[in-house]
Short mmCIF file of C-alpha atoms and ligand atoms in Angstrom, two decimals:
data_model
loop_
_atom_site.label_atom_id
_atom_site.label_comp_id
_atom_site.label_asym_id
_atom_site.label_seq_id
_atom_site.Cartn_x
_atom_site.Cartn_y
_atom_site.Cartn_z
CA MET A 191 18.39 -34.95 -1.91
CA LYS A 192 19.87 -34.08 1.48
CA THR A 193 23.48 -34.06 0.25
CA GLN A 194 22.66 -31.79 -2.64
CA LEU A 195 20.89 -29.35 -0.36
CA GLU A 196 23.74 -29.52 2.16
CA THR A 197 26.27 -28.64 -0.49
CA LYS A 198 24.21 -25.70 -1.67
CA LEU A 199 23.53 -24.36 1.82
CA ALA A 200 27.08 -24.88 3.08
CA GLN A 201 28.27 -22.46 0.41
CA TYR A 202 26.25 -19.76 2.13
CA GLY A 203 26.89 -20.88 5.71
CA GLN A 204 23.19 -21.80 6.05
CA ASP A 205 23.36 -25.60 6.47
CA HIS A 206 21.78 -25.34 9.94
CA LEU A 207 18.49 -25.19 8.05
CA LEU A 208 18.77 -28.97 7.61
CA LYS A 209 19.42 -29.63 11.28
CA PHE A 210 16.13 -31.49 11.74
CA TRP A 211 16.00 -33.06 8.26
CA ASP A 212 16.23 -36.64 9.49
CA GLU A 213 13.26 -36.14 11.81
CA LEU A 214 11.00 -34.96 8.98
CA ASP A 215 8.60 -37.16 7.06
CA PRO A 216 8.95 -37.25 3.24
CA ASP A 217 6.26 -34.58 2.70
CA GLN A 218 7.93 -32.23 5.11
CA GLN A 219 11.30 -32.86 3.48
CA THR A 220 9.83 -32.09 0.07
CA GLN A 221 8.32 -28.86 1.27
CA LEU A 222 11.52 -27.72 2.99
CA ALA A 223 13.51 -28.56 -0.13
CA ALA A 224 11.05 -26.57 -2.25
CA GLN A 225 11.38 -23.61 0.07
CA ILE A 226 15.18 -23.74 -0.10
CA ASP A 227 14.92 -23.90 -3.85
CA ALA A 228 12.74 -20.82 -3.99
CA ILE A 229 15.08 -18.62 -1.93
CA ASP A 230 17.58 -16.50 -3.83
CA PHE A 231 20.57 -17.19 -1.57
CA ASP A 232 22.90 -14.99 -3.62
CA LEU A 233 20.58 -12.07 -3.04
CA VAL A 234 20.22 -12.84 0.67
CA GLN A 235 23.99 -13.20 1.02
CA SER A 236 24.57 -9.87 -0.69
CA LEU A 237 22.11 -8.21 1.69
CA ILE A 238 23.81 -9.78 4.70
CA ASN A 239 27.21 -8.58 3.48
CA LYS A 240 26.03 -5.12 2.62
CA LYS A 241 25.99 -2.52 5.33
CA ALA A 242 22.60 -0.97 5.93
CA ALA A 243 21.85 1.39 3.07
CA GLU A 244 22.63 4.93 4.09
CA GLY A 245 19.71 7.34 4.04
CA SER A 246 20.18 10.85 2.80
CA SER A 247 22.88 12.80 4.57
CA ASP A 248 22.01 15.64 6.93
CA ALA A 249 23.48 18.09 4.41
CA GLU A 250 21.17 16.70 1.72
CA ALA A 251 18.19 16.98 4.03
CA MET A 252 19.06 20.61 4.80
CA ARG A 253 18.94 21.55 1.13
CA ALA A 254 15.87 19.45 0.34
CA GLU A 255 12.83 21.15 -1.15
CA VAL A 256 9.29 19.99 -1.77
CA PRO A 257 8.93 18.70 -5.36
CA PRO A 258 6.68 20.49 -7.83
CA ALA A 259 3.35 20.50 -6.03
CA ILE A 260 -0.31 20.86 -6.83
CA THR A 261 -1.66 22.32 -3.60
CA LEU A 262 -5.13 22.72 -2.14
CA ASP A 263 -5.08 26.26 -3.56
CA ASP A 264 -4.84 24.76 -7.05
CA PHE A 265 -7.73 22.42 -6.29
CA ALA A 266 -9.72 25.42 -5.01
CA ASP A 267 -9.01 27.45 -8.15
CA SER A 268 -11.90 26.49 -10.39
CA ALA A 269 -10.11 27.13 -13.69
CA SER A 270 -7.15 24.95 -12.66
CA TYR A 271 -9.38 22.28 -11.13
CA ASP A 272 -11.85 22.11 -13.99
CA ALA A 273 -9.08 21.74 -16.56
CA ALA A 274 -7.43 18.94 -14.59
CA ALA A 275 -10.73 17.18 -13.85
CA ALA A 276 -11.68 17.30 -17.53
CA ILE A 277 -8.42 15.58 -18.47
CA GLY A 278 -8.89 12.94 -15.79
CA LYS A 279 -12.50 12.28 -16.82
CA GLN A 280 -11.46 11.88 -20.43
CA ALA A 281 -8.74 9.39 -19.43
CA LEU A 282 -11.30 7.42 -17.42
CA ALA A 283 -13.75 7.48 -20.32
CA ASN A 284 -10.96 6.18 -22.56
CA GLY A 285 -10.39 3.23 -20.19
CA GLU A 286 -6.86 4.39 -19.41
CA LEU A 287 -6.99 3.77 -15.65
CA ALA A 288 -6.49 0.66 -13.53
CA MET A 289 -6.36 0.22 -9.78
CA VAL A 290 -3.75 -1.65 -7.80
CA LEU A 291 -4.68 -2.29 -4.22
CA VAL A 292 -1.94 -3.57 -1.96
CA ALA A 293 -3.10 -5.96 0.70
CA GLY A 294 -0.15 -8.21 1.40
CA GLY A 295 0.70 -6.85 4.84
CA GLN A 296 0.08 -8.96 7.90
CA GLY A 297 -1.64 -6.22 9.90
CA SER A 298 0.25 -7.23 13.00
CA ARG A 299 -0.62 -4.06 14.94
CA LEU A 300 -4.35 -4.51 14.33
CA GLY A 301 -4.40 -8.02 15.71
CA PHE A 302 -7.31 -9.08 13.44
CA GLU A 303 -7.30 -12.78 12.68
CA HIS A 304 -8.15 -12.36 9.00
CA PRO A 305 -6.63 -10.31 6.17
CA LYS A 306 -7.09 -6.62 6.98
CA GLY A 307 -9.26 -5.98 3.92
CA MET A 308 -11.98 -8.15 5.47
CA TYR A 309 -12.27 -5.82 8.45
CA PRO A 310 -15.77 -4.28 8.74
CA VAL A 311 -15.43 -0.50 8.82
CA GLY A 312 -18.66 0.86 7.29
CA PRO A 313 -19.90 3.21 10.05
CA VAL A 314 -23.55 2.27 9.47
CA SER A 315 -23.39 -0.70 7.08
CA ASP A 316 -20.44 -2.59 8.62
CA VAL A 317 -19.18 -3.32 5.12
CA SER A 318 -15.57 -4.40 4.77
CA LEU A 319 -12.61 -2.39 3.57
CA TYR A 320 -12.62 -4.58 0.44
CA GLN A 321 -16.24 -3.77 -0.35
CA ILE A 322 -15.53 -0.04 -0.11
CA HIS A 323 -12.53 -0.29 -2.45
CA PHE A 324 -14.28 -2.50 -5.01
CA GLU A 325 -17.33 -0.23 -5.04
CA LYS A 326 -15.14 2.84 -5.56
CA VAL A 327 -13.52 1.24 -8.57
CA MET A 328 -16.88 0.14 -9.99
CA ALA A 329 -18.31 3.60 -9.36
CA ARG A 330 -15.61 5.21 -11.48
CA ALA A 331 -16.08 2.62 -14.22
CA LYS A 332 -19.83 3.20 -14.24
CA GLN A 333 -19.52 6.97 -14.06
CA PHE A 334 -17.32 7.19 -17.15
CA GLY A 335 -18.52 4.12 -19.05
CA ALA A 336 -15.23 2.25 -19.31
CA PRO A 337 -13.82 -0.60 -17.21
CA VAL A 338 -11.25 0.09 -14.51
CA PRO A 339 -9.41 -3.20 -13.97
CA MET A 340 -8.60 -4.01 -10.37
CA TYR A 341 -5.37 -5.72 -9.32
CA VAL A 342 -5.24 -6.87 -5.71
CA MET A 343 -1.88 -7.78 -4.26
CA THR A 344 -1.90 -10.39 -1.52
CA SER A 345 0.95 -12.30 0.09
CA PRO A 346 1.28 -15.95 1.13
CA PRO A 347 -0.22 -15.22 4.58
CA THR A 348 -3.25 -13.39 3.10
CA HIS A 349 -3.71 -14.94 -0.33
CA GLU A 350 -6.03 -17.89 0.19
CA GLU A 351 -8.42 -16.25 2.58
CA THR A 352 -8.58 -13.06 0.53
CA THR A 353 -9.30 -14.98 -2.66
CA ALA A 354 -12.01 -17.04 -0.99
CA PHE A 355 -13.57 -13.92 0.56
CA LEU A 356 -13.63 -11.96 -2.68
CA LYS A 357 -15.04 -14.92 -4.61
CA GLU A 358 -17.66 -15.56 -1.98
CA HIS A 359 -18.77 -11.93 -2.36
CA LYS A 360 -18.61 -12.20 -6.17
CA PHE A 361 -16.14 -9.33 -6.22
CA PHE A 362 -18.97 -7.16 -4.92
CA GLY A 363 -20.48 -7.13 -8.38
CA MET A 364 -17.38 -6.36 -10.40
CA ASN A 365 -16.95 -8.24 -13.65
CA PRO A 366 -14.52 -11.08 -12.74
CA ASP A 367 -12.70 -10.51 -16.04
CA HIS A 368 -11.60 -7.18 -14.67
CA VAL A 369 -10.24 -8.49 -11.36
CA ARG A 370 -6.86 -10.12 -10.83
CA ILE A 371 -5.49 -11.21 -7.48
CA PHE A 372 -1.75 -11.74 -7.38
CA CYS A 373 0.53 -12.86 -4.61
CA GLN A 374 3.70 -10.96 -3.76
CA GLY A 375 7.03 -12.58 -2.99
CA VAL A 376 8.62 -13.30 0.37
CA MET A 377 12.02 -12.86 1.97
CA PRO A 378 13.69 -14.77 4.80
CA ALA A 379 14.88 -13.02 7.96
CA VAL A 380 18.36 -13.34 9.45
CA ASP A 381 19.61 -13.30 13.02
CA ASP A 382 22.57 -11.24 14.25
CA ASP A 383 24.98 -13.86 12.89
CA GLY A 384 23.47 -13.66 9.43
CA LYS A 385 21.73 -17.04 9.80
CA LEU A 386 18.27 -17.63 8.35
CA LEU A 387 15.71 -18.54 10.97
CA LEU A 388 13.58 -21.66 11.06
CA ALA A 389 9.92 -21.00 11.86
CA ASP A 390 9.53 -24.70 12.45
CA LYS A 391 11.69 -27.79 11.97
CA ASP A 392 10.41 -28.11 8.42
CA ARG A 393 9.92 -24.45 7.54
CA ILE A 394 12.16 -21.45 7.03
CA PHE A 395 10.75 -18.20 8.38
CA VAL A 396 9.76 -15.90 5.51
CA SER A 397 7.59 -12.79 5.35
CA PRO A 398 6.17 -10.60 2.57
CA ASN A 399 8.86 -8.62 0.77
CA GLY A 400 7.31 -5.19 1.35
CA HIS A 401 4.90 -3.12 -0.71
CA GLY A 402 7.79 -2.63 -3.13
CA GLY A 403 7.03 -6.24 -4.08
CA THR A 404 4.16 -4.75 -6.09
CA LEU A 405 6.44 -4.05 -9.04
CA ALA A 406 7.76 -7.60 -9.49
CA GLY A 407 4.34 -8.98 -8.53
CA LEU A 408 2.55 -6.99 -11.23
CA VAL A 409 5.02 -8.20 -13.83
CA ASP A 410 5.32 -11.84 -12.77
CA SER A 411 1.55 -12.26 -12.50
CA GLY A 412 1.00 -10.85 -15.98
CA CYS A 413 -1.13 -8.00 -14.59
CA LEU A 414 0.99 -5.30 -16.19
CA GLN A 415 0.62 -7.09 -19.50
CA HIS A 416 -3.14 -7.48 -18.90
CA ALA A 417 -3.38 -3.74 -18.26
CA ARG A 418 -1.36 -2.94 -21.35
CA GLU A 419 -3.63 -5.15 -23.49
CA LEU A 420 -6.71 -3.35 -22.17
CA GLY A 421 -5.25 0.01 -23.16
CA VAL A 422 -4.50 1.13 -19.61
CA LYS A 423 -1.99 3.97 -19.35
CA HIS A 424 -2.03 4.88 -15.66
CA LEU A 425 -2.14 2.76 -12.52
CA PHE A 426 -3.71 4.18 -9.40
CA TYR A 427 -2.02 2.69 -6.31
CA GLY A 428 -3.62 2.57 -2.86
CA GLN A 429 -3.38 0.61 0.37
CA VAL A 430 -6.15 -1.63 1.59
CA ASP A 431 -6.19 -0.04 5.03
CA ASN A 432 -7.20 3.47 3.87
CA PRO A 433 -10.94 3.55 3.10
CA LEU A 434 -10.83 7.29 2.33
CA VAL A 435 -8.46 6.82 -0.62
CA GLN A 436 -9.78 8.88 -3.54
CA ILE A 437 -9.54 6.09 -6.09
CA CYS A 438 -9.10 7.49 -9.61
CA ASP A 439 -10.16 10.97 -8.54
CA PRO A 440 -10.48 12.75 -11.91
CA ALA A 441 -8.65 15.93 -10.86
CA LEU A 442 -5.77 14.02 -9.28
CA VAL A 443 -5.45 11.87 -12.39
CA GLY A 444 -5.76 14.97 -14.55
CA TYR A 445 -2.95 16.83 -12.78
CA HIS A 446 -0.79 13.71 -13.13
CA ILE A 447 -1.41 13.59 -16.88
CA GLN A 448 -1.15 17.34 -17.35
CA SER A 449 2.27 17.35 -15.66
CA ASN A 450 3.50 14.48 -17.79
CA SER A 451 4.44 12.87 -14.50
CA GLN A 452 5.62 9.28 -14.40
CA MET A 453 4.77 9.03 -10.70
CA THR A 454 2.51 11.33 -8.74
CA SER A 455 2.25 11.04 -4.98
CA GLN A 456 -0.66 12.31 -2.98
CA VAL A 457 0.51 14.04 0.20
CA VAL A 458 -0.88 15.77 3.26
CA ARG A 459 0.42 19.02 4.72
CA LYS A 460 2.26 18.10 7.93
CA ASN A 461 0.75 19.63 11.02
CA ASP A 462 3.88 19.06 13.08
CA PRO A 463 7.46 19.36 11.79
CA VAL A 464 8.36 16.02 13.33
CA GLN A 465 5.12 14.25 12.39
CA LYS A 466 5.61 10.53 11.88
CA VAL A 467 5.13 10.40 8.12
CA GLY A 468 7.54 9.96 5.24
CA ASN A 469 8.61 13.34 3.82
CA VAL A 470 8.35 13.68 0.05
CA VAL A 471 11.26 15.90 -0.94
CA GLU A 472 13.44 16.78 -3.86
CA VAL A 473 17.21 16.85 -3.46
CA ASP A 474 19.43 17.84 -6.36
CA GLY A 475 16.62 17.27 -8.84
CA LYS A 476 15.67 13.83 -7.51
CA VAL A 477 12.35 13.26 -5.78
CA GLN A 478 12.52 10.87 -2.87
CA ILE A 479 11.04 10.08 0.52
CA ILE A 480 12.99 10.76 3.68
CA GLU A 481 11.52 8.75 6.51
CA TYR A 482 10.64 10.80 9.59
CA SER A 483 13.21 8.82 11.54
CA ASP A 484 15.93 9.89 9.06
CA LEU A 485 15.00 13.56 8.84
CA PRO A 486 17.23 15.67 11.08
CA GLU A 487 15.12 17.89 13.32
CA ALA A 488 16.92 21.00 12.05
CA ALA A 489 15.76 20.20 8.52
CA ALA A 490 12.27 19.27 9.70
CA ARG A 491 11.89 22.66 11.40
CA LEU A 492 13.11 24.80 8.49
CA THR A 493 10.54 27.31 7.36
CA GLY A 494 10.01 29.02 4.04
CA ASP A 495 7.63 31.67 2.76
CA GLY A 496 5.44 33.18 5.43
CA GLY A 497 6.98 31.04 8.14
CA ASN A 498 5.37 27.87 6.80
CA LEU A 499 7.15 24.52 7.07
CA LYS A 500 9.58 24.09 4.20
CA LEU A 501 9.26 20.31 4.08
CA TRP A 502 5.51 20.13 4.42
CA ALA A 503 4.63 17.17 2.19
CA GLY A 504 3.82 14.01 4.15
CA SER A 505 3.34 10.79 2.19
CA ILE A 506 0.06 8.89 2.51
CA ALA A 507 1.12 6.06 0.19
CA VAL A 508 -1.25 6.95 -2.63
CA HIS A 509 0.40 7.17 -6.03
CA VAL A 510 -0.46 7.35 -9.70
CA PHE A 511 1.99 5.56 -11.97
CA ASP A 512 2.57 5.82 -15.65
CA LEU A 513 2.24 2.23 -16.93
CA ALA A 514 5.21 2.54 -19.29
CA PHE A 515 7.32 3.79 -16.38
CA LEU A 516 6.48 0.66 -14.37
CA GLU A 517 7.31 -1.50 -17.37
CA GLN A 518 10.71 0.17 -17.77
CA SER A 519 11.43 0.00 -14.04
CA SER A 520 10.60 -3.67 -13.84
CA GLY A 521 13.43 -4.39 -16.26
CA GLN A 522 15.96 -3.00 -13.80
CA ALA A 523 16.16 -5.49 -10.97
CA GLU A 524 18.23 -3.17 -8.81
CA THR A 525 15.78 -0.29 -9.04
CA LEU A 526 14.28 -0.96 -5.65
CA PRO A 527 16.72 -1.47 -2.80
CA PHE A 528 15.91 -3.62 0.20
CA HIS A 529 15.42 -1.83 3.52
CA ARG A 530 16.15 -3.52 6.81
CA ALA A 531 13.85 -3.67 9.80
CA ARG A 532 14.67 -5.12 13.20
CA LYS A 533 11.76 -7.31 14.30
CA LYS A 534 10.79 -9.92 16.83
CA VAL A 535 10.73 -13.18 14.91
CA PRO A 536 9.68 -16.40 16.68
CA PHE A 537 11.95 -19.28 15.72
CA VAL A 538 13.05 -22.83 16.51
CA ASP A 539 16.44 -22.96 18.20
CA ASP A 540 19.25 -25.49 17.68
CA ALA A 541 17.71 -27.78 20.27
CA GLY A 542 14.39 -27.74 18.42
CA ALA A 543 12.65 -25.58 21.03
CA ALA A 544 10.24 -22.83 19.96
CA VAL A 545 11.44 -19.39 21.07
CA SER A 546 9.28 -16.25 21.22
CA PRO A 547 11.74 -13.41 21.65
CA GLU A 548 10.82 -10.43 23.79
CA GLN A 549 13.22 -8.13 21.96
CA PRO A 550 13.90 -7.75 18.24
CA ASN A 551 16.17 -10.63 17.29
CA ALA A 552 16.19 -10.56 13.51
CA THR A 553 16.47 -8.41 10.43
CA LYS A 554 13.72 -8.49 7.82
CA PHE A 555 14.25 -7.19 4.30
CA GLU A 556 11.57 -5.20 2.53
CA ARG A 557 11.25 -3.17 -0.63
CA PHE A 558 9.27 0.08 -0.66
CA ILE A 559 7.28 1.18 -3.68
CA PHE A 560 8.14 4.84 -3.14
CA ASP A 561 11.77 4.10 -3.97
CA LEU A 562 10.66 4.42 -7.58
CA LEU A 563 10.27 8.19 -7.11
CA PRO A 564 13.89 9.16 -7.91
CA PHE A 565 13.61 7.36 -11.24
CA ALA A 566 10.36 8.99 -12.29
CA LYS A 567 10.46 11.85 -14.74
CA ASN A 568 8.46 14.96 -13.83
CA ALA A 569 7.34 13.48 -10.51
CA ILE A 570 4.94 15.75 -8.67
CA VAL A 571 3.05 15.74 -5.40
CA CYS A 572 -0.66 16.52 -5.07
CA GLU A 573 -1.94 17.79 -1.77
CA VAL A 574 -5.06 16.43 -0.15
CA ASP A 575 -6.69 17.33 3.14
CA ALA A 576 -6.28 14.22 5.30
CA ASN A 577 -9.95 14.47 6.28
CA ASP A 578 -10.82 13.97 2.62
CA GLY A 579 -8.37 11.27 1.65
CA PHE A 580 -6.50 9.53 4.40
CA CYS A 581 -7.44 7.63 7.52
CA ALA A 582 -5.69 4.30 7.86
CA LEU A 583 -6.73 1.35 9.96
CA LYS A 584 -3.55 0.26 11.72
CA ASN A 585 -4.12 -0.22 15.43
CA ALA A 586 -6.27 -2.06 17.93
CA PRO A 587 -7.81 -0.05 20.76
CA PRO A 588 -6.83 1.54 23.07
CA ALA A 589 -4.29 3.07 20.67
CA PRO A 590 -4.73 6.84 20.40
CA SER A 591 -4.94 6.85 16.61
CA GLU A 592 -5.70 4.82 13.50
CA THR A 593 -8.18 2.47 15.15
CA GLU A 594 -11.51 1.14 13.87
CA ALA A 595 -13.35 3.90 15.77
CA HIS A 596 -11.28 6.62 14.07
CA VAL A 597 -11.82 5.12 10.65
CA ARG A 598 -15.58 4.73 11.08
CA ALA A 599 -15.89 8.31 12.35
CA ALA A 600 -13.73 9.62 9.49
CA ILE A 601 -15.98 7.98 6.87
CA SER A 602 -19.18 9.28 8.46
CA ASP A 603 -17.72 12.79 8.93
CA LEU A 604 -16.57 12.95 5.32
CA HIS A 605 -19.94 11.85 3.97
CA THR A 606 -21.70 14.32 6.27
CA ARG A 607 -19.55 17.10 4.82
CA TRP A 608 -20.39 16.05 1.25
CA LEU A 609 -24.08 16.05 2.14
CA THR A 610 -23.94 19.38 3.95
CA ALA A 611 -22.17 20.92 0.94
CA ALA A 612 -25.05 19.58 -1.19
CA GLY A 613 -27.51 21.42 1.03
CA VAL A 614 -28.68 18.33 2.94
CA GLU A 615 -29.40 18.80 6.64
CA VAL A 616 -27.81 16.06 8.70
CA ALA A 617 -28.93 16.16 12.33
CA ALA A 618 -26.17 16.44 14.90
CA GLY A 619 -24.80 13.14 16.16
CA VAL A 620 -26.28 11.19 13.24
CA LYS A 621 -24.04 8.80 11.32
CA VAL A 622 -24.33 8.71 7.56
CA GLU A 623 -22.62 6.49 5.07
CA LEU A 624 -22.75 6.59 1.29
CA SER A 625 -21.89 3.49 -0.68
CA PRO A 626 -19.45 4.60 -3.37
CA LEU A 627 -21.98 3.17 -5.82
CA TYR A 628 -24.53 5.64 -4.47
CA ALA A 629 -22.22 8.66 -4.43
CA VAL A 630 -18.49 8.37 -4.86
CA ASP A 631 -17.49 11.95 -4.13
CA ALA A 632 -18.76 15.42 -3.25
CA GLU A 633 -19.63 16.20 -6.85
CA VAL A 634 -21.80 13.12 -7.31
CA THR A 635 -23.38 13.66 -3.88
CA LYS A 636 -24.58 17.07 -5.10
CA GLU A 637 -26.20 15.45 -8.12
CA ARG A 638 -27.87 12.74 -6.01
CA PHE A 639 -29.48 14.77 -3.25
CA ALA A 640 -31.98 17.60 -3.39
CA ALA A 641 -30.98 20.58 -1.28
CA GLY A 642 -33.11 20.79 1.84
CA THR A 643 -33.31 17.00 2.32
CA LYS A 644 -33.20 16.12 6.00
CA ILE A 645 -31.45 13.12 7.55
CA SER A 646 -32.38 12.63 11.17
CA GLU A 647 -31.28 9.07 11.93
CA ASP A 648 -28.27 6.88 11.18
CA THR A 649 -28.55 6.06 7.46
CA TYR A 650 -26.69 3.98 4.90
CA PHE A 651 -27.28 4.83 1.27
CA GLY A 652 -26.45 1.47 -0.29
CA PRO A 653 -25.37 0.50 -3.80
CA THR A 654 -28.00 1.24 -6.44
CA GLU A 655 -28.56 -0.09 -9.90
P1 UTP B 282 1.99 -1.52 6.73
O1 UTP B 282 3.44 -1.33 6.65
O2 UTP B 282 1.22 -0.52 7.48
O3 UTP B 282 1.73 -2.98 7.28
O4 UTP B 282 1.45 -1.66 5.26
P2 UTP B 282 0.40 -3.69 7.73
O5 UTP B 282 0.48 -5.10 7.34
O6 UTP B 282 -0.82 -2.99 7.20
O7 UTP B 282 0.40 -3.54 9.29
P3 UTP B 282 1.49 -3.91 10.41
O8 UTP B 282 2.66 -2.98 10.21
O9 UTP B 282 1.87 -5.36 10.26
O10 UTP B 282 0.73 -3.66 11.67
C1 UTP B 282 0.94 -0.62 4.52
C2 UTP B 282 0.20 -1.21 3.33
O11 UTP B 282 1.10 -1.93 2.52
C3 UTP B 282 0.65 -3.28 2.35
C4 UTP B 282 -0.29 -3.53 3.52
O12 UTP B 282 -1.24 -4.54 3.20
C5 UTP B 282 -0.93 -2.17 3.69
O13 UTP B 282 -1.98 -1.99 2.75
N1 UTP B 282 1.82 -4.17 2.35
C6 UTP B 282 2.77 -4.07 3.32
C7 UTP B 282 1.90 -5.14 1.40
O14 UTP B 282 1.02 -5.25 0.52
N2 UTP B 282 2.96 -5.99 1.41
C8 UTP B 282 3.95 -5.90 2.34
O15 UTP B 282 4.89 -6.71 2.29
C9 UTP B 282 3.85 -4.90 3.31
#
């Protein structure tokens, strides 16, 4: 077996991966051989040879515009909103929606020892991110009387524990036939000489291949097919770390359908020209994201009508996809390019010693789901107020933003606003939390509570029958 592997690896200049082969026991040898077998060395070699993909040029950025947008003004215009919401509600009632929740990231900044979705964030209930997402999906299914299948993407580092957790909690009450958990692929990392790194003597370092791995993952796992068989036409995409995500919001879905859009991205209005979010823009008729690090400041500061920022649309990684568009895209392997990221990757050196680098020492390769935007016909963006739809859990304290404390406060504040709008009096300083199965949005909150109700202590309105 060793000779065969050596021959294969030598072709790619990667035979150092067998350096410790003779020290390994048969099980370890088998697992290393299996790992080598699973790596697409042609692909890795082509990425090593290729120069880093060039982002958009400065000239392109200067002539970029925001794509066709549904703004908060449209949402506030009752005729526009009601028409869109009616379309979305009908699609939900027809069973045309499914949810894909991406949860394959390793949450390295958060420093939580379990998959991020298990993190307790309910401000009063302490329920997990997963429970909130599952209940939102079930709430929409219940509200419109048709199933909304749920596809959860994990990765090798998060798969087992996530599966066990969700099973232990019986998918929070969701019909197991409507839940699929699929594992995304991985990619090796290379050092500055283009050599793959060993995580251990018997193991090549690999990491999840980015949220762009969703596309191949959905296809390979059969989830896209499953959705197609159930009559699903649109996939709502969200990230596990954003508990405010407006899963299958009828108006958002309705605007997507009304626009005949193959991919709709929900965005926030940037409050700072150089805010650290991806910019959703359109250049020469193609919608794309320019990362904040690639957007020249001169372009970022351009203003348009009334002195407002020209490139105002910041991505929050919430999308609605046309199912047929995903099916077509999956047939074109090259659709999603790999991006490079310099990272600190612990490895085993030639002498067999474990090294924990203090500086980035390796390049990781990741695909991004938003790279589908330029291929989507009629792509639009839909604005949302961040307070209503986006607060991600990324960091451990004492980080100034995106910590557990921020997320808990954001949930309680949002629910307080829904209640206040419904005429409920919430005493100052009191925390309130609505299970999505109790009230999934402002509209349902209004139906659930009598005006004049008073809430004077921290309260969780839990799931109801
Ligand atoms: P992030 O890039 O913020 O990564 O992922 P992360 O794992 O949450 O946190 P850090 O950067 O390691 O601290 C954004 C979303 O995309 C998912 C994550 O689970 C998260 O929901 N994701 C990311 C994947 O599903 N797979 C990946 O390979 C990368």
